[in-house]
GROMACS .gro file of C-alpha atoms in nm:
model
  345
    1MET     CA    1  17.351   6.943   7.250
    2SER     CA    2  17.023   6.750   7.250
    3LEU     CA    3  16.670   6.861   7.335
    4ASN     CA    4  16.437   6.678   7.568
    5GLY     CA    5  16.061   6.635   7.530
    6ASN     CA    6  15.958   6.983   7.639
    7GLY     CA    7  16.212   7.155   7.417
    8THR     CA    8  16.470   7.234   7.682
    9HIS     CA    9  16.832   7.130   7.649
   10ALA     CA   10  16.882   6.789   7.805
   11SER     CA   11  17.241   6.875   7.890
   12THR     CA   12  17.437   7.195   7.880
   13ILE     CA   13  17.795   7.148   7.768
   14ARG     CA   14  17.930   7.434   7.977
   15PRO     CA   15  17.833   7.425   8.345
   16LEU     CA   16  17.728   7.740   8.529
   17LYS     CA   17  17.962   7.789   8.824
   18PRO     CA   18  17.991   8.043   9.107
   19GLY     CA   19  18.225   8.331   9.029
   20ILE     CA   20  18.247   8.669   8.861
   21PHE     CA   21  18.060   8.760   8.545
   22ALA     CA   22  18.086   9.081   8.344
   23PRO     CA   23  17.794   9.242   8.162
   24ILE     CA   24  17.981   9.305   7.837
   25PRO     CA   25  17.934   9.646   7.673
   26SER     CA   26  17.822   9.653   7.312
   27PHE     CA   27  18.075   9.856   7.115
   28PHE     CA   28  17.977  10.080   6.825
   29LEU     CA   29  18.162  10.244   6.536
   30PRO     CA   30  18.194  10.622   6.575
   31GLU     CA   31  17.985  10.752   6.284
   32SER     CA   32  17.749  10.475   6.178
   33GLU     CA   33  17.687  10.330   6.527
   34ASP     CA   34  17.713   9.985   6.368
   35LEU     CA   35  17.849   9.710   6.590
   36ASP     CA   36  18.226   9.728   6.641
   37ILE     CA   37  18.291   9.356   6.620
   38PRO     CA   38  18.674   9.357   6.661
   39SER     CA   39  18.653   9.555   6.987
   40PHE     CA   40  18.377   9.325   7.113
   41GLU     CA   41  18.580   9.012   7.032
   42ASN     CA   42  18.888   9.157   7.199
   43HIS     CA   43  18.699   9.245   7.514
   44VAL     CA   44  18.513   8.915   7.552
   45VAL     CA   45  18.841   8.724   7.531
   46ARG     CA   46  19.015   8.972   7.764
   47VAL     CA   47  18.769   8.924   8.050
   48ALA     CA   48  18.731   8.550   7.997
   49THR     CA   49  19.108   8.504   8.007
   50ALA     CA   50  19.099   8.666   8.351
   51GLY     CA   51  18.844   8.409   8.470
   52VAL     CA   52  18.537   8.628   8.426
   53GLY     CA   53  18.229   8.497   8.246
   54PRO     CA   54  18.067   8.709   7.972
   55LEU     CA   55  17.705   8.821   7.985
   56LEU     CA   56  17.581   8.975   7.660
   57ALA     CA   57  17.295   9.213   7.584
   58GLY     CA   58  17.227   9.320   7.940
   59SER     CA   59  17.190   9.675   8.070
   60MET     CA   60  17.562   9.750   8.028
   61GLY     CA   61  17.535   9.596   7.681
   62GLU     CA   62  17.261   9.846   7.588
   63ALA     CA   63  17.021   9.562   7.505
   64ILE     CA   64  16.737   9.810   7.462
   65HIS     CA   65  16.936   9.961   7.172
   66LEU     CA   66  16.997   9.629   6.994
   67SER     CA   67  16.789   9.459   6.729
   68HIS     CA   68  16.721   9.085   6.745
   69ASP     CA   69  16.971   9.029   6.463
   70GLU     CA   70  17.239   9.228   6.646
   71ARG     CA   71  17.188   9.024   6.963
   72VAL     CA   72  17.228   8.704   6.761
   73THR     CA   73  17.542   8.843   6.597
   74LEU     CA   74  17.698   8.922   6.936
   75ILE     CA   75  17.624   8.574   7.073
   76LYS     CA   76  17.770   8.401   6.768
   77THR     CA   77  18.070   8.633   6.768
   78ALA     CA   78  18.140   8.577   7.137
   79ARG     CA   79  18.113   8.200   7.109
   80LYS     CA   80  18.351   8.189   6.813
   81ALA     CA   81  18.599   8.428   6.978
   82LEU     CA   82  18.604   8.218   7.295
   83ASP     CA   83  18.647   7.895   7.103
   84ASP     CA   84  18.924   8.042   6.887
   85ALA     CA   85  19.102   8.148   7.208
   86GLU     CA   86  19.067   7.790   7.338
   87LEU     CA   87  18.826   7.907   7.607
   88LEU     CA   88  18.590   7.629   7.510
   89ASN     CA   89  18.435   7.575   7.852
   90VAL     CA   90  18.342   7.937   7.919
   91PRO     CA   91  17.962   7.967   7.902
   92VAL     CA   92  17.781   8.254   7.734
   93ILE     CA   93  17.488   8.418   7.913
   94ALA     CA   94  17.254   8.625   7.696
   95GLY     CA   95  17.002   8.888   7.798
   96ILE     CA   96  16.648   8.823   7.676
   97GLY     CA   97  16.473   9.119   7.833
   98ALA     CA   98  16.202   9.275   7.615
   99GLY     CA   99  15.868   9.450   7.631
  100SER     CA  100  15.650   9.139   7.641
  101THR     CA  101  15.662   8.782   7.766
  102ARG     CA  102  15.620   8.662   7.408
  103GLU     CA  103  15.922   8.855   7.283
  104SER     CA  104  16.142   8.740   7.573
  105ILE     CA  105  16.057   8.379   7.482
  106ASP     CA  106  16.140   8.453   7.116
  107LEU     CA  107  16.474   8.599   7.226
  108ALA     CA  108  16.543   8.291   7.441
  109ASN     CA  109  16.493   8.065   7.141
  110GLU     CA  110  16.711   8.287   6.923
  111ALA     CA  111  16.983   8.302   7.189
  112ALA     CA  112  16.989   7.924   7.226
  113ALA     CA  113  17.008   7.874   6.849
  114ALA     CA  114  17.296   8.125   6.830
  115GLY     CA  115  17.500   7.937   7.091
  116ALA     CA  116  17.411   8.091   7.426
  117ASP     CA  117  17.425   7.851   7.719
  118TYR     CA  118  17.209   8.054   7.958
  119ALA     CA  119  16.967   8.347   7.949
  120ILE     CA  120  16.889   8.629   8.189
  121VAL     CA  121  16.559   8.818   8.188
  122ILE     CA  122  16.426   9.136   8.344
  123THR     CA  123  16.065   9.246   8.371
  124SER     CA  124  15.966   9.524   8.135
  125GLY     CA  125  15.928   9.857   8.310
  126TYR     CA  126  15.700  10.012   8.048
  127PHE     CA  127  15.386   9.907   8.234
  128ALA     CA  128  15.545   9.913   8.578
  129GLY     CA  129  15.242  10.095   8.718
  130ALA     CA  130  15.031   9.787   8.654
  131LEU     CA  131  15.296   9.524   8.730
  132ALA     CA  132  15.494   9.648   9.030
  133GLY     CA  133  15.231   9.562   9.289
  134ASN     CA  134  15.096   9.256   9.112
  135LYS     CA  135  15.289   8.959   9.248
  136LYS     CA  136  15.075   8.712   9.053
  137ALA     CA  137  15.160   8.878   8.720
  138LEU     CA  138  15.531   8.909   8.803
  139LYS     CA  139  15.549   8.546   8.907
  140ALA     CA  140  15.362   8.434   8.595
  141PHE     CA  141  15.613   8.621   8.377
  142PHE     CA  142  15.916   8.436   8.511
  143GLN     CA  143  15.728   8.105   8.522
  144GLU     CA  144  15.625   8.127   8.158
  145VAL     CA  145  15.958   8.252   8.024
  146SER     CA  146  16.158   7.988   8.212
  147SER     CA  147  15.923   7.702   8.124
  148LYS     CA  148  15.929   7.787   7.752
  149SER     CA  149  16.299   7.873   7.723
  150PRO     CA  150  16.523   7.605   7.570
  151ILE     CA  151  16.809   7.714   7.798
  152PRO     CA  152  16.814   7.783   8.173
  153VAL     CA  153  16.704   8.133   8.271
  154MET     CA  154  16.834   8.368   8.539
  155ILE     CA  155  16.617   8.630   8.712
  156TYR     CA  156  16.743   8.988   8.677
  157ASN     CA  157  16.622   9.221   8.952
  158TYR     CA  158  16.716   9.580   8.869
  159PRO     CA  159  16.455   9.838   8.974
  160GLY     CA  160  16.648  10.114   8.794
  161ALA     CA  161  16.595   9.949   8.455
  162SER     CA  162  16.243   9.816   8.512
  163GLY     CA  163  16.042  10.118   8.617
  164GLY     CA  164  16.107  10.058   8.986
  165ILE     CA  165  15.986   9.697   8.992
  166ASN     CA  166  16.173   9.536   9.281
  167LEU     CA  167  16.123   9.163   9.338
  168ASP     CA  168  16.125   9.068   9.705
  169SER     CA  169  16.304   8.770   9.856
  170ASP     CA  170  15.979   8.578   9.905
  171LEU     CA  171  15.894   8.590   9.534
  172ILE     CA  172  16.248   8.505   9.425
  173SER     CA  173  16.258   8.212   9.667
  174GLU     CA  174  15.921   8.086   9.541
  175LEU     CA  175  16.048   8.100   9.184
  176ALA     CA  176  16.364   7.913   9.285
  177ILE     CA  177  16.155   7.639   9.441
  178GLU     CA  178  15.882   7.613   9.178
  179CYS     CA  179  16.065   7.675   8.848
  180PRO     CA  180  16.328   7.409   8.776
  181ASN     CA  181  16.460   7.587   8.465
  182ILE     CA  182  16.554   7.901   8.662
  183CYS     CA  183  16.927   7.896   8.734
  184GLY     CA  184  16.978   8.197   8.956
  185VAL     CA  185  16.921   8.563   9.027
  186LYS     CA  186  17.120   8.881   8.976
  187LEU     CA  187  17.045   9.136   9.248
  188THR     CA  188  17.129   9.480   9.111
  189CYS     CA  189  16.896   9.620   9.373
  190GLY     CA  190  17.207   9.601   9.597
  191ASP     CA  191  17.001   9.456   9.883
  192VAL     CA  192  17.241   9.248  10.093
  193GLY     CA  193  16.960   9.129  10.319
  194LYS     CA  194  16.769   8.999  10.019
  195LEU     CA  195  17.077   8.814   9.896
  196THR     CA  196  17.120   8.659  10.240
  197ARG     CA  197  16.759   8.540  10.255
  198VAL     CA  198  16.753   8.389   9.906
  199ALA     CA  199  17.095   8.228   9.954
  200ALA     CA  200  16.972   8.073  10.278
  201THR     CA  201  16.688   7.909  10.087
  202VAL     CA  202  16.893   7.762   9.804
  203SER     CA  203  17.192   7.663  10.019
  204ASP     CA  204  16.975   7.448  10.245
  205PRO     CA  205  17.113   7.091  10.228
  206MET     CA  206  16.773   6.962  10.114
  207PHE     CA  207  16.712   7.221   9.840
  208SER     CA  208  16.883   7.036   9.554
  209SER     CA  209  16.712   6.706   9.626
  210LEU     CA  210  16.368   6.856   9.688
  211HIS     CA  211  16.384   7.104   9.400
  212PRO     CA  212  16.619   6.968   9.133
  213ARG     CA  213  16.700   7.183   8.834
  214THR     CA  214  16.592   7.084   8.484
  215ASN     CA  215  16.958   7.090   8.393
  216LYS     CA  216  17.202   6.940   8.643
  217ASN     CA  217  17.476   7.174   8.519
  218ALA     CA  218  17.269   7.482   8.605
  219PRO     CA  219  17.237   7.519   8.985
  220PHE     CA  220  17.055   7.818   9.132
  221LEU     CA  221  17.318   8.090   9.183
  222VAL     CA  222  17.257   8.395   9.400
  223LEU     CA  223  17.466   8.676   9.251
  224GLY     CA  224  17.511   9.036   9.352
  225GLY     CA  225  17.487   9.309   9.090
  226PHE     CA  226  17.788   9.495   9.228
  227SER     CA  227  18.129   9.392   9.357
  228ASP     CA  228  18.122   9.610   9.669
  229PHE     CA  229  17.988   9.330   9.891
  230LEU     CA  230  18.156   9.022   9.746
  231LEU     CA  231  18.335   8.932  10.067
  232PRO     CA  232  18.032   8.966  10.296
  233SER     CA  233  17.811   8.780  10.049
  234ALA     CA  234  18.052   8.485  10.045
  235TYR     CA  235  17.988   8.441  10.417
  236SER     CA  236  17.613   8.443  10.348
  237ASN     CA  237  17.643   8.160  10.093
  238GLY     CA  238  17.630   8.394   9.793
  239HIS     CA  239  17.783   8.274   9.468
  240GLY     CA  240  17.964   8.580   9.332
  241ALA     CA  241  17.850   8.873   9.122
  242ILE     CA  242  17.760   8.999   8.779
  243THR     CA  243  17.937   9.331   8.797
  244GLY     CA  244  18.019   9.606   8.550
  245LEU     CA  245  18.347   9.668   8.732
  246ALA     CA  246  18.475   9.335   8.599
  247ASN     CA  247  18.497   9.497   8.255
  248VAL     CA  248  18.751   9.748   8.385
  249ALA     CA  249  18.934   9.524   8.632
  250PRO     CA  250  18.862   9.158   8.557
  251TYR     CA  251  19.169   9.019   8.734
  252ALA     CA  252  19.110   9.220   9.052
  253THR     CA  253  18.743   9.126   9.083
  254SER     CA  254  18.814   8.761   9.007
  255LYS     CA  255  19.094   8.758   9.265
  256LEU     CA  256  18.865   8.912   9.525
  257PHE     CA  257  18.611   8.634   9.471
  258GLU     CA  258  18.886   8.372   9.495
  259LEU     CA  259  19.021   8.516   9.821
  260SER     CA  260  18.673   8.552   9.968
  261GLN     CA  261  18.607   8.182   9.910
  262ALA     CA  262  18.950   8.081  10.037
  263SER     CA  263  18.912   8.287  10.356
  264MET     CA  264  18.619   8.073  10.467
  265ILE     CA  265  18.845   7.768  10.465
  266ASP     CA  266  19.165   7.935  10.581
  267PRO     CA  267  19.119   8.258  10.782
  268SER     CA  268  19.474   8.364  10.701
  269PHE     CA  269  19.340   8.480  10.361
  270LEU     CA  270  19.089   8.717  10.523
  271PRO     CA  271  19.311   9.027  10.567
  272GLU     CA  272  19.409   9.025  10.198
  273ALA     CA  273  19.048   8.968  10.097
  274GLN     CA  274  18.949   9.267  10.310
  275ARG     CA  275  19.220   9.481  10.151
  276LEU     CA  276  19.097   9.397   9.801
  277GLN     CA  277  18.733   9.441   9.900
  278GLY     CA  278  18.806   9.794  10.022
  279ILE     CA  279  18.974   9.895   9.696
  280VAL     CA  280  18.714   9.725   9.477
  281GLY     CA  281  18.419   9.850   9.681
  282ARG     CA  282  18.527  10.214   9.667
  283ALA     CA  283  18.602  10.194   9.294
  284ASP     CA  284  18.270  10.024   9.223
  285ALA     CA  285  18.074  10.305   9.385
  286THR     CA  286  18.276  10.577   9.211
  287ILE     CA  287  18.274  10.423   8.862
  288ALA     CA  288  17.909  10.314   8.875
  289LYS     CA  289  17.807  10.679   8.911
  290ALA     CA  290  17.945  10.740   8.560
  291SER     CA  291  17.727  10.461   8.418
  292ILE     CA  292  17.784  10.302   8.075
  293SER     CA  293  17.962  10.601   7.922
  294GLY     CA  294  18.205  10.610   8.215
  295THR     CA  295  18.291  10.242   8.183
  296LYS     CA  296  18.344  10.281   7.808
  297TYR     CA  297  18.568  10.582   7.870
  298LEU     CA  298  18.782  10.385   8.113
  299LEU     CA  299  18.809  10.094   7.870
  300GLN     CA  300  18.923  10.338   7.602
  301LYS     CA  301  19.178  10.488   7.841
  302LEU     CA  302  19.312  10.153   7.961
  303TYR     CA  303  19.282   9.922   7.662
  304GLY     CA  304  19.235  10.140   7.353
  305TYR     CA  305  18.872  10.062   7.276
  306GLY     CA  306  18.538  10.163   7.425
  307GLY     CA  307  18.381  10.443   7.227
  308HIS     CA  308  18.043  10.595   7.303
  309PRO     CA  309  17.699  10.454   7.379
  310ARG     CA  310  17.430  10.455   7.113
  311ARG     CA  311  17.215  10.764   7.104
  312PRO     CA  312  17.017  10.891   7.282
  313LEU     CA  313  17.263  10.798   7.560
  314PRO     CA  314  17.521  11.077   7.566
  315PRO     CA  315  17.897  11.029   7.587
  316ILE     CA  316  18.062  11.119   7.914
  317ASP     CA  317  18.141  11.487   7.959
  318PRO     CA  318  18.517  11.543   7.912
  319VAL     CA  319  18.551  11.722   8.246
  320VAL     CA  320  18.366  11.444   8.426
  321ALA     CA  321  18.574  11.184   8.241
  322GLU     CA  322  18.903  11.337   8.348
  323ALA     CA  323  18.782  11.362   8.707
  324LEU     CA  324  18.677  10.996   8.697
  325TRP     CA  325  19.019  10.887   8.569
  326GLU     CA  326  19.210  11.095   8.822
  327HIS     CA  327  18.990  10.993   9.116
  328SER     CA  328  19.187  10.818   9.387
  329HIS     CA  329  18.944  10.525   9.387
  330THR     CA  330  18.992  10.469   9.015
  331GLN     CA  331  19.368  10.494   9.036
  332ALA     CA  332  19.380  10.251   9.329
  333LEU     CA  333  19.180  10.001   9.122
  334VAL     CA  334  19.411  10.044   8.822
  335ARG     CA  335  19.714   9.976   9.042
  336LEU     CA  336  19.544   9.669   9.193
  337GLU     CA  337  19.460   9.534   8.847
  338GLN     CA  338  19.822   9.577   8.744
  339GLU     CA  339  19.937   9.407   9.062
  340VAL     CA  340  19.705   9.107   9.026
  341SER     CA  341  19.742   9.062   8.651
  342GLY     CA  342  20.115   9.121   8.649
  343LYS     CA  343  20.073   9.369   8.365
  344VAL     CA  344  20.134   9.741   8.335
  345GLN     CA  345  19.854   9.904   8.137
   0.00000   0.00000   0.00000
């Protein structure tokens, strides 16, 4: 992979394509809280085999709890695990969110050197009081990080993890137009209208020619942060989702995306897409309420690994965990995953 004059990769081996991506949890050993590498390897390959792309060191991956060295270890581990499983063309997206612009750029360079194909960055929420209403400062952050990153960068809009900072569709569209090394946005704000507006901008027939990307393999993708509106977003020219639910049910979420796309060409696929969307949407809302510890509990229950978050995040309460597992929405998702994957958990 060569570098061009400004330090960015002249060509990315693994193209970024529309679809489903999973923010991979970071797994930890019970006593030491050291990285549980075997569980991480197993999980990355599990979701990628189902057609779901891995995103490392995001919110679900407890990036705020990871050192730089640990982030590098996870990227290298994921790349090797994918290659060993002959999943050579699956790209790795790495989170580079940090407290400062400078550190995010450092993380971008480290991620690229470790083998990441793409990066995703969120604004720091520590000084949200000064940043939230300052469009100029927010825009400058994404401009500087993307222009100095050696790999394409995705915008991560998640008010819940950035002190309430919520990028509007005008700013995101401006960044899409003006920053050729930005390759998309993840909208964990859950704003369907915002997704529709940004998708309308980048799906315009003239967008690609007027605003080409630095890397031709990295188009601007507009991705939801949940899987509860995958079908509607497909009809608004959305490109899929980065969704925590894809950790628990990778085959079901991937199938929903596939059917959503197919239904726009052949309406006979629409009823089945609607059926899956109902099951996935209800499960997404129910499981998301249990946050990281709930997802890890379900992974432990279904696949035999998961464990607890790093402190100070608490493990899920046993009573809450049992209620989550027995919930009709969870059980419907488990049955759908078995149906789509052809496996009994």
